[in-house]
């Protein structure tokens, strides 16, 4: 758990409190509402999105409580007595259904539906969107990288390129999406994500010679370690690495330069030196396209930093939180191209008998659709009358759920190039 | 303070611990080292960067301690006894100098210098870089927006588009860079950033009519409030707003559509209705270029979301943490284009007698340069023998420091278009 006991209640935009204030005054605060989280489109011609952060969201929701300190801050920000009175001891007591962690989503998929009074639902907009927009952005980028890596090992090492707390969530989202490990130790503590890491250029520079540095590392970590060979001259570095560690060296890492060519040269050199089992790890400004471009090269693992933790060009998933139903009546904004579809919704993913997904059918709850033998209702109950579901999947189960979901995507839906979503979304009016 | 008592020690890449392990074993852990934080280049042809996060960094550094829980996690991740023994009760006892918060930086500026034993310095890489890469990215984008807004009020409302903790840091960085307020309440609690916010489309949709919603808001918040007029038809919305609130209405907000044209139409309509003092707030997918494009339009304030919290295309500032000196000897990686310059450094910013900045002179500490009457030594002491400086500027003082720093930049350095850095960096060998 993140910071046990720490309230998340102020991770909120002030307008949620001013709306609450006005709605308490005119009696609309108790109207029964459904808000929906969805993405109008996928970023940059992407073909699918990956749901991540649901577990974090539920855990943060449980800590969405207003103690004396939170109330004091709100009063300081100008909130009125009636708001303070409402919030004291407040706890979300409504229902949440949504796409489970590791599920694919498409434009218009009802990723989350939050039902309760206006008062309790409107307060959650910022917190829920922050978590989903961040974690889905990272997982969506990471899944494309895993696809590009085609079974080769991916290591997330981007903590230093993002906010220190976002780094922990990013490590979790990348693991969910198929990365094998992270460099981030806090992600291991909170979520049990496997960690890895050996050394940086600083370790070599600290020593009088590269051979001294390698010897120290091998002494401490064993010959199975990964030696970073590009501090000075790479081919001399590889020679030294094998001299020091022997041909049983676990791996070398190359962090800079024309890594495709360098990987070929390194493989040939290692083989000549008898280190045929020594693996090659490549890092340094890799994204899904660079990883795909290395498919034909003798690379065993990739270390990925900036691009994965910043969503590879799309650092926010574009999710919005919209009021879609009030007292059973569908509602929607109508003034511009940013229209929404009113009404509380669910979704059915249709599949061919072969298991290939063909369509995302989004329908109003009051107009149910047929669920065929090969189809699947996508949203699941997450919170019922304020109580979080107890049968939610573990992180590893969600990881496997995504793996299977991606197998079901039509092959052209896994292409890295820009294009249409992997399957169309059909809205049943 | 962020989560009082919570240790930041595991916001660390595992390789820092494996390096520590090996360095403890061969005795190099105690070598006196200087690590330097700098950016090789500015993102996307930007002309300057803004230092932010120094205060957060110092506060996080004070919480970089290993208690029994942290030690347990490390042992679980495979760290050896000698490392655990070293870390128990560990506290950074070295020196940190750096660019103060709100300072401009340029390619190669020594933004932070960390001096101490290898052991204590190597452990800080991830935490320091996470904070600086995030906060500087946001502040650097926000400063360009403030420049584009040319004195008009900017409101940061991007919390929902970034990780929930990054949102708090973003609100702080945007305020530092010249934004007037944030929507984020936690940023008010932690850093005293002014907050603002009135209502969303959901509040209008909750009510039976737009007039009901406006009346409820005006009743609760007074006629000085901002009414969101684009839920249905904008011109009808403005008419209703003035009917309900009278011509003394504080402001209207338009969140979608062709906002330049809409602002003109809204201004004309408001004036016709006698609401000549009612301000116009524009929001919805604005970035610095959109803000600049609205300069000639009758806009009074901008609400900015996604683009500011994600660094407007550059979500990480590109800062690196490099070992530059070991026991008084300069060291540097040599294998590729990603070269560094060895040696502990300082910087002098040279100015014309008029106050215009002309050059960033970066020099080795052992080769001091002349500091003229109009010049300024940029780095300041931040931590001395483990003790944080007590005379650091407040957030508002740093905000003023940046404002003055930007006034000193040559005019072409404030252009939004891509180009060279505003002033050249000269390295004194």
PDB file of N, CA and C in Angstrom, chain A residues 210 214 227 229 233-252 262-280:
ATOM      1  N   UNK A 210      39.384  -0.092 -16.113  1.00  0.00           N
ATOM      2  CA  UNK A 210      38.154  -0.834 -16.408  1.00  0.00           C
ATOM      3  C   UNK A 210      38.270  -2.268 -15.856  1.00  0.00           C
ATOM      4  N   UNK A 214      35.624  -4.194 -13.410  1.00  0.00           N
ATOM      5  CA  UNK A 214      34.997  -5.470 -13.766  1.00  0.00           C
ATOM      6  C   UNK A 214      35.309  -6.531 -12.711  1.00  0.00           C
ATOM      7  N   UNK A 227      28.191  -6.927 -17.329  1.00  0.00           N
ATOM      8  CA  UNK A 227      29.229  -5.893 -17.314  1.00  0.00           C
ATOM      9  C   UNK A 227      28.935  -4.849 -18.386  1.00  0.00           C
ATOM     10  N   UNK A 229      30.097  -2.364 -20.943  1.00  0.00           N
ATOM     11  CA  UNK A 229      31.381  -2.370 -21.656  1.00  0.00           C
ATOM     12  C   UNK A 229      31.655  -1.128 -22.496  1.00  0.00           C
ATOM     13  N   UNK A 233      36.478   2.104 -24.806  1.00  0.00           N
ATOM     14  CA  UNK A 233      36.365   1.516 -26.138  1.00  0.00           C
ATOM     15  C   UNK A 233      35.602   0.199 -26.008  1.00  0.00           C
ATOM     16  N   UNK A 234      34.562   0.018 -26.809  1.00  0.00           N
ATOM     17  CA  UNK A 234      33.680  -1.127 -26.595  1.00  0.00           C
ATOM     18  C   UNK A 234      34.391  -2.456 -26.858  1.00  0.00           C
ATOM     19  N   UNK A 235      35.155  -2.533 -27.933  1.00  0.00           N
ATOM     20  CA  UNK A 235      35.727  -3.854 -28.219  1.00  0.00           C
ATOM     21  C   UNK A 235      36.819  -4.196 -27.196  1.00  0.00           C
ATOM     22  N   UNK A 236      37.541  -3.185 -26.762  1.00  0.00           N
ATOM     23  CA  UNK A 236      38.517  -3.395 -25.666  1.00  0.00           C
ATOM     24  C   UNK A 236      37.767  -3.760 -24.370  1.00  0.00           C
ATOM     25  N   UNK A 237      36.627  -3.141 -24.162  1.00  0.00           N
ATOM     26  CA  UNK A 237      35.812  -3.424 -22.977  1.00  0.00           C
ATOM     27  C   UNK A 237      35.345  -4.867 -22.958  1.00  0.00           C
ATOM     28  N   UNK A 238      34.943  -5.385 -24.109  1.00  0.00           N
ATOM     29  CA  UNK A 238      34.475  -6.776 -24.185  1.00  0.00           C
ATOM     30  C   UNK A 238      35.645  -7.727 -23.922  1.00  0.00           C
ATOM     31  N   UNK A 239      36.765  -7.397 -24.504  1.00  0.00           N
ATOM     32  CA  UNK A 239      37.970  -8.224 -24.305  1.00  0.00           C
ATOM     33  C   UNK A 239      38.321  -8.302 -22.814  1.00  0.00           C
ATOM     34  N   UNK A 240      38.310  -7.123 -22.179  1.00  0.00           N
ATOM     35  CA  UNK A 240      38.617  -7.056 -20.743  1.00  0.00           C
ATOM     36  C   UNK A 240      37.581  -7.833 -19.928  1.00  0.00           C
ATOM     37  N   UNK A 241      36.322  -7.688 -20.311  1.00  0.00           N
ATOM     38  CA  UNK A 241      35.250  -8.360 -19.574  1.00  0.00           C
ATOM     39  C   UNK A 241      35.457  -9.872 -19.570  1.00  0.00           C
ATOM     40  N   UNK A 242      35.814 -10.423 -20.726  1.00  0.00           N
ATOM     41  CA  UNK A 242      35.978 -11.877 -20.803  1.00  0.00           C
ATOM     42  C   UNK A 242      37.294 -12.306 -20.136  1.00  0.00           C
ATOM     43  N   UNK A 243      38.308 -11.466 -20.247  1.00  0.00           N
ATOM     44  CA  UNK A 243      39.570 -11.747 -19.529  1.00  0.00           C
ATOM     45  C   UNK A 243      39.313 -11.869 -18.028  1.00  0.00           C
ATOM     46  N   UNK A 244      38.509 -10.940 -17.510  1.00  0.00           N
ATOM     47  CA  UNK A 244      38.269 -10.883 -16.065  1.00  0.00           C
ATOM     48  C   UNK A 244      37.300 -11.962 -15.607  1.00  0.00           C
ATOM     49  N   UNK A 245      36.187 -12.096 -16.354  1.00  0.00           N
ATOM     50  CA  UNK A 245      35.099 -12.971 -15.887  1.00  0.00           C
ATOM     51  C   UNK A 245      35.202 -14.373 -16.466  1.00  0.00           C
ATOM     52  N   UNK A 246      35.919 -14.525 -17.558  1.00  0.00           N
ATOM     53  CA  UNK A 246      35.932 -15.816 -18.257  1.00  0.00           C
ATOM     54  C   UNK A 246      34.745 -15.921 -19.196  1.00  0.00           C
ATOM     55  N   UNK A 247      34.758 -16.954 -20.037  1.00  0.00           N
ATOM     56  CA  UNK A 247      33.705 -17.091 -21.058  1.00  0.00           C
ATOM     57  C   UNK A 247      32.336 -17.421 -20.464  1.00  0.00           C
ATOM     58  N   UNK A 248      32.273 -17.606 -19.165  1.00  0.00           N
ATOM     59  CA  UNK A 248      30.981 -17.866 -18.520  1.00  0.00           C
ATOM     60  C   UNK A 248      30.255 -16.601 -18.098  1.00  0.00           C
ATOM     61  N   UNK A 249      30.790 -15.422 -18.485  1.00  0.00           N
ATOM     62  CA  UNK A 249      30.152 -14.144 -18.107  1.00  0.00           C
ATOM     63  C   UNK A 249      28.675 -14.150 -18.505  1.00  0.00           C
ATOM     64  N   UNK A 250      27.826 -13.671 -17.587  1.00  0.00           N
ATOM     65  CA  UNK A 250      26.381 -13.670 -17.839  1.00  0.00           C
ATOM     66  C   UNK A 250      25.982 -12.824 -19.027  1.00  0.00           C
ATOM     67  N   UNK A 251      26.382 -11.553 -18.999  1.00  0.00           N
ATOM     68  CA  UNK A 251      25.949 -10.647 -20.059  1.00  0.00           C
ATOM     69  C   UNK A 251      26.850  -9.431 -20.126  1.00  0.00           C
ATOM     70  N   UNK A 252      26.813  -8.767 -21.294  1.00  0.00           N
ATOM     71  CA  UNK A 252      27.400  -7.427 -21.417  1.00  0.00           C
ATOM     72  C   UNK A 252      26.255  -6.472 -21.723  1.00  0.00           C
ATOM     73  N   UNK A 262      26.720  -2.398 -33.283  1.00  0.00           N
ATOM     74  CA  UNK A 262      27.530  -2.778 -32.121  1.00  0.00           C
ATOM     75  C   UNK A 262      27.138  -4.154 -31.599  1.00  0.00           C
ATOM     76  N   UNK A 263      25.856  -4.478 -31.639  1.00  0.00           N
ATOM     77  CA  UNK A 263      25.415  -5.790 -31.167  1.00  0.00           C
ATOM     78  C   UNK A 263      25.995  -6.897 -32.046  1.00  0.00           C
ATOM     79  N   UNK A 264      25.993  -6.674 -33.357  1.00  0.00           N
ATOM     80  CA  UNK A 264      26.570  -7.680 -34.273  1.00  0.00           C
ATOM     81  C   UNK A 264      28.055  -7.875 -33.997  1.00  0.00           C
ATOM     82  N   UNK A 265      28.756  -6.758 -33.885  1.00  0.00           N
ATOM     83  CA  UNK A 265      30.210  -6.839 -33.637  1.00  0.00           C
ATOM     84  C   UNK A 265      30.482  -7.508 -32.290  1.00  0.00           C
ATOM     85  N   UNK A 266      29.674  -7.140 -31.281  1.00  0.00           N
ATOM     86  CA  UNK A 266      29.879  -7.694 -29.941  1.00  0.00           C
ATOM     87  C   UNK A 266      29.630  -9.207 -29.948  1.00  0.00           C
ATOM     88  N   UNK A 267      28.561  -9.614 -30.661  1.00  0.00           N
ATOM     89  CA  UNK A 267      28.244 -11.053 -30.713  1.00  0.00           C
ATOM     90  C   UNK A 267      29.396 -11.826 -31.354  1.00  0.00           C
ATOM     91  N   UNK A 268      29.899 -11.291 -32.472  1.00  0.00           N
ATOM     92  CA  UNK A 268      30.994 -11.963 -33.175  1.00  0.00           C
ATOM     93  C   UNK A 268      32.225 -12.045 -32.265  1.00  0.00           C
ATOM     94  N   UNK A 269      32.512 -10.939 -31.584  1.00  0.00           N
ATOM     95  CA  UNK A 269      33.688 -10.915 -30.706  1.00  0.00           C
ATOM     96  C   UNK A 269      33.525 -11.873 -29.533  1.00  0.00           C
ATOM     97  N   UNK A 270      32.357 -11.863 -28.914  1.00  0.00           N
ATOM     98  CA  UNK A 270      32.116 -12.777 -27.788  1.00  0.00           C
ATOM     99  C   UNK A 270      32.259 -14.223 -28.248  1.00  0.00           C
ATOM    100  N   UNK A 271      31.699 -14.536 -29.402  1.00  0.00           N
ATOM    101  CA  UNK A 271      31.780 -15.912 -29.906  1.00  0.00           C
ATOM    102  C   UNK A 271      33.231 -16.310 -30.157  1.00  0.00           C
ATOM    103  N   UNK A 272      34.000 -15.385 -30.749  1.00  0.00           N
ATOM    104  CA  UNK A 272      35.426 -15.641 -30.985  1.00  0.00           C
ATOM    105  C   UNK A 272      36.159 -15.919 -29.683  1.00  0.00           C
ATOM    106  N   UNK A 273      35.734 -15.220 -28.638  1.00  0.00           N
ATOM    107  CA  UNK A 273      36.389 -15.385 -27.332  1.00  0.00           C
ATOM    108  C   UNK A 273      35.847 -16.603 -26.580  1.00  0.00           C
ATOM    109  N   UNK A 274      34.943 -17.330 -27.207  1.00  0.00           N
ATOM    110  CA  UNK A 274      34.390 -18.526 -26.566  1.00  0.00           C
ATOM    111  C   UNK A 274      33.230 -18.258 -25.641  1.00  0.00           C
ATOM    112  N   UNK A 275      32.820 -16.980 -25.556  1.00  0.00           N
ATOM    113  CA  UNK A 275      31.734 -16.616 -24.640  1.00  0.00           C
ATOM    114  C   UNK A 275      30.402 -16.708 -25.385  1.00  0.00           C
ATOM    115  N   UNK A 276      30.126 -17.883 -25.902  1.00  0.00           N
ATOM    116  CA  UNK A 276      28.947 -18.052 -26.763  1.00  0.00           C
ATOM    117  C   UNK A 276      27.646 -17.952 -25.971  1.00  0.00           C
ATOM    118  N   UNK A 277      27.734 -18.140 -24.677  1.00  0.00           N
ATOM    119  CA  UNK A 277      26.514 -18.053 -23.865  1.00  0.00           C
ATOM    120  C   UNK A 277      26.314 -16.685 -23.218  1.00  0.00           C
ATOM    121  N   UNK A 278      27.292 -15.795 -23.403  1.00  0.00           N
ATOM    122  CA  UNK A 278      27.176 -14.450 -22.807  1.00  0.00           C
ATOM    123  C   UNK A 278      26.130 -13.646 -23.572  1.00  0.00           C
ATOM    124  N   UNK A 279      25.165 -13.139 -22.841  1.00  0.00           N
ATOM    125  CA  UNK A 279      24.057 -12.425 -23.480  1.00  0.00           C
ATOM    126  C   UNK A 279      24.427 -10.959 -23.743  1.00  0.00           C
ATOM    127  N   UNK A 280      23.665 -10.336 -24.639  1.00  0.00           N
ATOM    128  CA  UNK A 280      23.879  -8.923 -24.969  1.00  0.00           C
ATOM    129  C   UNK A 280      22.638  -8.126 -24.587  1.00  0.00           C
TER     130      UNK A 280
END
